[in-house]
mmCIF file of C-alpha atoms in Angstrom:
data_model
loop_
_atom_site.group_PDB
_atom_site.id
_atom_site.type_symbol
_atom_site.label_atom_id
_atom_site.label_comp_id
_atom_site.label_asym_id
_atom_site.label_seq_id
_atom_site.Cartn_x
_atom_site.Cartn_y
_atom_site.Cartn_z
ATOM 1 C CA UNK A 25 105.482 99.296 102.852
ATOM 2 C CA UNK A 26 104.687 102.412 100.481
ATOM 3 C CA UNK A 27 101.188 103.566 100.074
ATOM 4 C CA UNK A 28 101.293 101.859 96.580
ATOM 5 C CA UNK A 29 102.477 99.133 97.819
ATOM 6 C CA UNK A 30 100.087 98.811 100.723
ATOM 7 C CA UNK A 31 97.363 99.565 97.928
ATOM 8 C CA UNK A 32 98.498 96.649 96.008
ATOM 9 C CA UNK A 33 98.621 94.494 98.816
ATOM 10 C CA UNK A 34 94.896 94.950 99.607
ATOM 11 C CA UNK A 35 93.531 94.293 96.364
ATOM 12 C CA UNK A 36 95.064 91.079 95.946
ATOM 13 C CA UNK A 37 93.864 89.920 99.659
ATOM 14 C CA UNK A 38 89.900 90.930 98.434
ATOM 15 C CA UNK A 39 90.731 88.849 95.217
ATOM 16 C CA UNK A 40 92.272 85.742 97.291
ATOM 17 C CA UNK A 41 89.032 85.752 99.575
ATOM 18 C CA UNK A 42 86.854 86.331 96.561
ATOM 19 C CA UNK A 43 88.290 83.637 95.199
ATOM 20 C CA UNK A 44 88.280 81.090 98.394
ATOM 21 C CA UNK A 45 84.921 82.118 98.851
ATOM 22 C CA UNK A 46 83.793 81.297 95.392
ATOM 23 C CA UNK A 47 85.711 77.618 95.903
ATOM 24 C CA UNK A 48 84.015 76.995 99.127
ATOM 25 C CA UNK A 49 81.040 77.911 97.917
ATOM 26 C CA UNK A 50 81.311 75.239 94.975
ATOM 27 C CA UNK A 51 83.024 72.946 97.373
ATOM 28 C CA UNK A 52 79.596 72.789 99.481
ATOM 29 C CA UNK A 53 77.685 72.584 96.572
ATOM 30 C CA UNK A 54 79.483 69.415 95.045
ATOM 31 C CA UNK A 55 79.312 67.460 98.226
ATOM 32 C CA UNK A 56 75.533 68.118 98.682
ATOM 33 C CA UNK A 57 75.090 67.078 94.686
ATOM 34 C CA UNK A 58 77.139 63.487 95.064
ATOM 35 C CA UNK A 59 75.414 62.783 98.734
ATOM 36 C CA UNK A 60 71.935 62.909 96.857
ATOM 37 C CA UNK A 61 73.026 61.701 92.874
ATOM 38 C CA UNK A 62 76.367 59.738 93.365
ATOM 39 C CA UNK A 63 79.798 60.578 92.003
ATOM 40 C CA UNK A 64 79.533 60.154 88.951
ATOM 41 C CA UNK A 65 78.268 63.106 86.478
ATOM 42 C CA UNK A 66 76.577 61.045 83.605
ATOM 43 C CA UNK A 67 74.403 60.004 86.171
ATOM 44 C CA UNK A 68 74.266 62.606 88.051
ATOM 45 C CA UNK A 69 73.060 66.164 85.877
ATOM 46 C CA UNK A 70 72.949 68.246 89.039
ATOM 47 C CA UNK A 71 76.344 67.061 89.777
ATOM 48 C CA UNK A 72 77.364 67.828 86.188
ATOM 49 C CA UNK A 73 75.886 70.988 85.829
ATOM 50 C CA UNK A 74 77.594 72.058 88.758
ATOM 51 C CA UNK A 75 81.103 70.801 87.482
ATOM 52 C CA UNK A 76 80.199 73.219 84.342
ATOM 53 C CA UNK A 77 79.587 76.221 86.926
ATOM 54 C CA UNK A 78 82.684 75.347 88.847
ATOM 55 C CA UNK A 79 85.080 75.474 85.885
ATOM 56 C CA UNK A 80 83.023 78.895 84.352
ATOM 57 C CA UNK A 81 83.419 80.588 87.824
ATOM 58 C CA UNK A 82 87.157 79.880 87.661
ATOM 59 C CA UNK A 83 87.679 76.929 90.244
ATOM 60 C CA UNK A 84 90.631 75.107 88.996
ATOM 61 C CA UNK A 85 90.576 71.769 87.789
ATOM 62 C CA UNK A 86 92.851 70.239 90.156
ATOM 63 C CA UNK A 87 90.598 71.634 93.224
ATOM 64 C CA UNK A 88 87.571 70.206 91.415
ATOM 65 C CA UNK A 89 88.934 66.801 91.437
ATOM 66 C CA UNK A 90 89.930 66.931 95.090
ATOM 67 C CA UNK A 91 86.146 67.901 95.796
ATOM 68 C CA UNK A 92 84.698 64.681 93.749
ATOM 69 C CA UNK A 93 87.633 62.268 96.037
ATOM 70 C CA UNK A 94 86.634 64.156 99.170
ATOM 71 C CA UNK A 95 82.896 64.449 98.664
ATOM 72 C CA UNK A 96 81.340 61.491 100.644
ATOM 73 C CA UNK A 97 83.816 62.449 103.846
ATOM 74 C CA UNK A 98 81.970 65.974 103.875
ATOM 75 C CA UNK A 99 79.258 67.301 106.289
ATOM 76 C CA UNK A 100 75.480 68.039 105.185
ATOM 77 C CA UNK A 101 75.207 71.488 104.288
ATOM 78 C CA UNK A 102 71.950 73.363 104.291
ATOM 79 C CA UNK A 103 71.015 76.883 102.978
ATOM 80 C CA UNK A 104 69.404 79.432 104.821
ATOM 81 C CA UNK A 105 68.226 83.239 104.352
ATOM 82 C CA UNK A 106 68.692 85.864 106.946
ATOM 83 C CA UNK A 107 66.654 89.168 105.940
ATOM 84 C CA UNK A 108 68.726 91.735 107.595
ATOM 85 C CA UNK A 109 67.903 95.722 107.836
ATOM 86 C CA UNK A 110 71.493 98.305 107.041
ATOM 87 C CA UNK A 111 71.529 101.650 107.394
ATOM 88 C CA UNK A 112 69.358 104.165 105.477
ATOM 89 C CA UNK A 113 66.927 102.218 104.575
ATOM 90 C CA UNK A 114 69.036 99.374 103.162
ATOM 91 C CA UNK A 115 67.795 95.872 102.639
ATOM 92 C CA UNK A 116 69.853 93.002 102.485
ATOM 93 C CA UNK A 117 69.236 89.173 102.294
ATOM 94 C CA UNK A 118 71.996 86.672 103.719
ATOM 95 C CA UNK A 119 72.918 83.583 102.357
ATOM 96 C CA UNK A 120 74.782 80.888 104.178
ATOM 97 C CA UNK A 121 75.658 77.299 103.325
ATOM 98 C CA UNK A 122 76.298 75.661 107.135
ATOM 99 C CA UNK A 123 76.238 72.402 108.412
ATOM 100 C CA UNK A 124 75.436 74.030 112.071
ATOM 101 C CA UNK A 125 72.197 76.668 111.813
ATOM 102 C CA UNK A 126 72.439 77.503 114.878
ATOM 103 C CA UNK A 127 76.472 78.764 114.947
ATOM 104 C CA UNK A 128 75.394 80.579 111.534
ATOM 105 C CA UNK A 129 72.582 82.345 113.248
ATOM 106 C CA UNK A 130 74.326 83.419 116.294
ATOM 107 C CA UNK A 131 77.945 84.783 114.040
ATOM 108 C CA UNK A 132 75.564 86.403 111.752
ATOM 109 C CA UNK A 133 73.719 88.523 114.055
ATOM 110 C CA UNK A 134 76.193 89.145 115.840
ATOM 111 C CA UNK A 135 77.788 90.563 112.917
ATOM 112 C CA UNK A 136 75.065 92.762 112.150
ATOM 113 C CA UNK A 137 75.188 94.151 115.482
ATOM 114 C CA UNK A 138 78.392 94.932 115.955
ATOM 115 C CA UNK A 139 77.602 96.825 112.490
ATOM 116 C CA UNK A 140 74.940 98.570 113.569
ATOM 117 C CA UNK A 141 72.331 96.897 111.092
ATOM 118 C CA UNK A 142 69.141 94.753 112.482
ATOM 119 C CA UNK A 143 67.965 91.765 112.134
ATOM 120 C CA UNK A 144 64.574 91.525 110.078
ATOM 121 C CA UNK A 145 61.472 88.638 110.439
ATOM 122 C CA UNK A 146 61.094 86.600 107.578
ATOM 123 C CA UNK A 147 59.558 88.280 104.828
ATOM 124 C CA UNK A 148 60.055 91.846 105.762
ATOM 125 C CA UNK A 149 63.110 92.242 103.499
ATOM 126 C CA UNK A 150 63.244 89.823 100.809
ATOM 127 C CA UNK A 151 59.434 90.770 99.252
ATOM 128 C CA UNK A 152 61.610 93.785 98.140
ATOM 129 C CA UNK A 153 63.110 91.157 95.824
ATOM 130 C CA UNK A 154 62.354 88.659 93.053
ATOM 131 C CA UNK A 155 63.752 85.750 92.576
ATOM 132 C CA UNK A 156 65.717 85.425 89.088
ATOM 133 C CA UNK A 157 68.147 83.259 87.321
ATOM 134 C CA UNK A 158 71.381 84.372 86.502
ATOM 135 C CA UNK A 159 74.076 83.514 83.851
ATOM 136 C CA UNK A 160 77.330 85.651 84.917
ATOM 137 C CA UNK A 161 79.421 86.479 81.887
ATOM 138 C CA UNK A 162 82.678 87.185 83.417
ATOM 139 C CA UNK A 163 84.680 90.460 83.294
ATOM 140 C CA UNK A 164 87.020 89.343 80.463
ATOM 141 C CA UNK A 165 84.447 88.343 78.280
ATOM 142 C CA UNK A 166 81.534 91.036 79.511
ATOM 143 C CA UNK A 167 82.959 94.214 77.252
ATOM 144 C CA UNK A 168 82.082 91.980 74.035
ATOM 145 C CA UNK A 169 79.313 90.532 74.841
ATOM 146 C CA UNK A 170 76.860 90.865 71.712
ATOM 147 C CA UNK A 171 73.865 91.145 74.013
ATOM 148 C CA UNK A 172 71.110 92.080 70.478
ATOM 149 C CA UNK A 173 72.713 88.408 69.944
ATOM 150 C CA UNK A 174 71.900 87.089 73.370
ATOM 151 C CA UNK A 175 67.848 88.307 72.846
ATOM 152 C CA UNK A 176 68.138 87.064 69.091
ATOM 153 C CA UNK A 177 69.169 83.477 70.851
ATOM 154 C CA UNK A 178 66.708 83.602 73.610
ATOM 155 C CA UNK A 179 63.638 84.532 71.838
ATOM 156 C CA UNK A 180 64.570 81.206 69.275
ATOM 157 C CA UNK A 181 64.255 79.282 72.235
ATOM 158 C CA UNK A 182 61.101 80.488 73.507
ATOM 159 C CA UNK A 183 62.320 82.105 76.528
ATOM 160 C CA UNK A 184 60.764 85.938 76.514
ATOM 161 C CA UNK A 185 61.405 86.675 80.026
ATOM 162 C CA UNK A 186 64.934 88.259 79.665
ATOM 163 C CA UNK A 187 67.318 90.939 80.999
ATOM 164 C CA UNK A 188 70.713 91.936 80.113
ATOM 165 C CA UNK A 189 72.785 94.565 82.863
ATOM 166 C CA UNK A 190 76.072 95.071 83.896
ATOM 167 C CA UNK A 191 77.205 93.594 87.944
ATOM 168 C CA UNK A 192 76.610 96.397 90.324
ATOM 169 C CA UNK A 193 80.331 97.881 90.959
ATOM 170 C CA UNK A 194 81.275 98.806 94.242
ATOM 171 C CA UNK A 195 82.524 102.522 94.663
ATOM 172 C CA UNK A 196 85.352 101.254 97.072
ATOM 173 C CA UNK A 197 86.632 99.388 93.894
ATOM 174 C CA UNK A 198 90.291 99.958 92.791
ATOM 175 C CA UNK A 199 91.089 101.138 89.677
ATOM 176 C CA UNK A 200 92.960 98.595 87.118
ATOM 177 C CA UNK A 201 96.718 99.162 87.434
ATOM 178 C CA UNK A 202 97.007 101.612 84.330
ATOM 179 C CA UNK A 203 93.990 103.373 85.794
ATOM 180 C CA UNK A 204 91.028 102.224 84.013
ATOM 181 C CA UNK A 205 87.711 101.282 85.751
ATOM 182 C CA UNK A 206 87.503 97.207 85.408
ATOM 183 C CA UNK A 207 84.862 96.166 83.183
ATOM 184 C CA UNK A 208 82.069 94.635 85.345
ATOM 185 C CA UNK A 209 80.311 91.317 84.702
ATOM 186 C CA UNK A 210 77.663 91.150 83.010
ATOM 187 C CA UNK A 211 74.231 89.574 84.176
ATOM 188 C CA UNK A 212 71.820 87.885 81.837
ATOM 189 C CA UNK A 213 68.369 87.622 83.946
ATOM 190 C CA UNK A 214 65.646 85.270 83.285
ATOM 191 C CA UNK A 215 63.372 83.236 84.986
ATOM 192 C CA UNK A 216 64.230 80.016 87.361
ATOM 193 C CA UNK A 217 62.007 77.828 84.877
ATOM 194 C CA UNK A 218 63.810 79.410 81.494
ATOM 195 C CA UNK A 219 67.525 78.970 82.904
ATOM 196 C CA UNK A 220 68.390 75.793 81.240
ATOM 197 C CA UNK A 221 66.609 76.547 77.757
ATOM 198 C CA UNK A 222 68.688 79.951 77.766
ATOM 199 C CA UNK A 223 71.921 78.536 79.409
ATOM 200 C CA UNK A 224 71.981 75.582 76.813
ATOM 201 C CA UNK A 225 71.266 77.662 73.815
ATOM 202 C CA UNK A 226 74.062 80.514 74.804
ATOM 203 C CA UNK A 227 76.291 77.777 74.905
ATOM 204 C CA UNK A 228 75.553 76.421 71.866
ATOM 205 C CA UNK A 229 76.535 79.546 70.056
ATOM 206 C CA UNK A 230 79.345 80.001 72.526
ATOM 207 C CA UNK A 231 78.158 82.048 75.120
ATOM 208 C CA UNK A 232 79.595 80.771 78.581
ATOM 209 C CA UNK A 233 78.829 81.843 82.004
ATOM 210 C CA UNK A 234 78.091 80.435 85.466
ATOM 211 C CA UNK A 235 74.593 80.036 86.253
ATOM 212 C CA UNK A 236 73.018 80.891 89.844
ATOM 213 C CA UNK A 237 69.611 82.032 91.261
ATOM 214 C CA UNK A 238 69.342 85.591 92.520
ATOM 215 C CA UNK A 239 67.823 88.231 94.598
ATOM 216 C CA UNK A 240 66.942 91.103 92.278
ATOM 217 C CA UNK A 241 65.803 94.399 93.997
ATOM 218 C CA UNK A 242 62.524 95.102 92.732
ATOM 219 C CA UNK A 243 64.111 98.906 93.128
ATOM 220 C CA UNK A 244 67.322 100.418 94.640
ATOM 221 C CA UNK A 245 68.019 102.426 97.554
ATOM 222 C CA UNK A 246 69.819 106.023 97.833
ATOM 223 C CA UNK A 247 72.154 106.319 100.545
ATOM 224 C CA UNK A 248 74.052 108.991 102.008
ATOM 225 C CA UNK A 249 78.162 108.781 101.926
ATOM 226 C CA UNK A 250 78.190 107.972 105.473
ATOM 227 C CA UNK A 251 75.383 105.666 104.597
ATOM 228 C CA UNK A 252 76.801 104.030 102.215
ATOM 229 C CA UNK A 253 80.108 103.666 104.641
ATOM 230 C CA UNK A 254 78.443 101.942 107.202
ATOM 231 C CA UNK A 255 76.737 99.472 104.633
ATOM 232 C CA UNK A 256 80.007 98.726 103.148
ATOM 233 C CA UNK A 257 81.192 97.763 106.528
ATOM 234 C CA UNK A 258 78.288 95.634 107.077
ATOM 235 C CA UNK A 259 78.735 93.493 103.951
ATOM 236 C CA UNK A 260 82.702 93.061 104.125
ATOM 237 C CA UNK A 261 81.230 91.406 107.975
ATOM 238 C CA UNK A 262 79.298 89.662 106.698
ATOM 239 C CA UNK A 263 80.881 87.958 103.706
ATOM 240 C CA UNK A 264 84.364 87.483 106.182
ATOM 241 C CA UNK A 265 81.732 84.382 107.864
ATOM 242 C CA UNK A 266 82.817 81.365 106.662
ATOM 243 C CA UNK A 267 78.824 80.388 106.909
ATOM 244 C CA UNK A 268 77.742 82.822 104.473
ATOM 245 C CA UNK A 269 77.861 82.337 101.054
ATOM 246 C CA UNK A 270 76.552 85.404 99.301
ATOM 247 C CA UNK A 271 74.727 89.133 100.472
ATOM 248 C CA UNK A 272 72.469 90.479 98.365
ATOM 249 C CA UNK A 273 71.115 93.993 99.047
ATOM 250 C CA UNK A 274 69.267 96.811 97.586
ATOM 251 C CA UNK A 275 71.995 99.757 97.630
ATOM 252 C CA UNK A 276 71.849 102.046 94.348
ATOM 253 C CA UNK A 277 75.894 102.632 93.657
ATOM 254 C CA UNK A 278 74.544 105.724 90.974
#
């Protein structure tokens, strides 16, 4: 296999477990929503919602429907936070949907070991972060985004508490294929208690994106190249646990 080739190869492996990880994640999420609400999404708004989220983040219809059949056959998942030191200073805070704490303790630490990164007590990381709401606005749709009309929309539905910025980009990113840097998402912040008035007026004036709450760095950390390195390392570990749903961290990319 050619360099090129090889290149090629590894992009579209990230993308696949992007992508898996992204279904799992929703997968989880569905069968904790009917175990509470019931199947059936007129009844069920959490359920419902989630169905919306599932289809903006890309999760194919077919998969969706196999998660609603499958549902009540699936284990009890619960979310927990690991605050976790990197390297330079790095924070990071790790997110896992498990139905066995214990086996997600034990993989995760002993992927931040093997990483060289430490384990933190509760609350020594994350008060280096807020918690926020997030509406994604994916890469194909990001470049247009009219965001003087996304502050018009939110301020006529009384939510004040808003911030528009593009996805943090990872350095190690490829290029697009004719050599243009891919357009990042964009991420329009607001507070847990505004996220449905601003989600439900965007859509109405056809702005779509998938909603989630976040870990916001209150500010971002410099790191040196070999730094930087080690923290990449770190979160590819991390995020390669089936456990762990999401790592948020502090790391400036500037």
């Amino acid at each position: 296999m050619g360099r090129r080739a090889a290149k090629v190869a590894e992009k579209k492996a990230k993308g696949e477990a992007a992508k898996s990880k992204i279904y799992s994640r929703y997968g989880k999420k569905i069968a904790g929503a009917i175990k509470t609400g019931g199947s059936d999404p007129l009844n069920n708004m959490e359920l419902a919602s989630l169905i919306k989220e599932a289809k903006a983040a890309g999760v194919p219809k077919d998969n969706i429907d196999r998660l609603l059949k499958k549902a009540d056959d699936a284990p009890d998942y619960t979310e927990v936070i690991y605050e976790v030191y990197g390297h330079g200073g790095v924070g990071m805070l790790v997110t896992c949907l498990t139905d066995n704490t214990n086996r997600a303790a034990s993989v995760v630490k002993a992927a931040v070991k093997k990483a060289g990164g430490k384990d933190a007590s509760p609350g020594s990381v994350s008060f280096q972060f807020t918690k926020m709401a997030k509406i994604e606005i994916p890469e194909d749709r990001a470049a247009d985004l009219d965001e003087d009309k996304v502050f018009e929309i939110a301020l006529e539905s009384s939510v004040d508490d808003i911030d528009i910025r593009p996805a943090p980009l990872r350095p190690d990113i490829e290029n697009n294929e004719d050599g243009s840097t891919p357009v990042p998402p964009k991420w329009v912040l607001t507070t847990p208690n505004s996220l449905k008035a601003l989600r439900d007026a965007l859509e109405a004036n056809g702005i779509e994106g998938s909603t989630s709450l976040a870990h916001i760095p209150n500010a971002l950390v410099d790191c040196s190249e070999e730094e930087l390195e080690k923290n990449l390392g770190l979160i590819d570990a991390l995020e390669d646990i089936d456990d762990v749903d999401m790592v948020e961290h502090n790391i400036s990319f500037a």
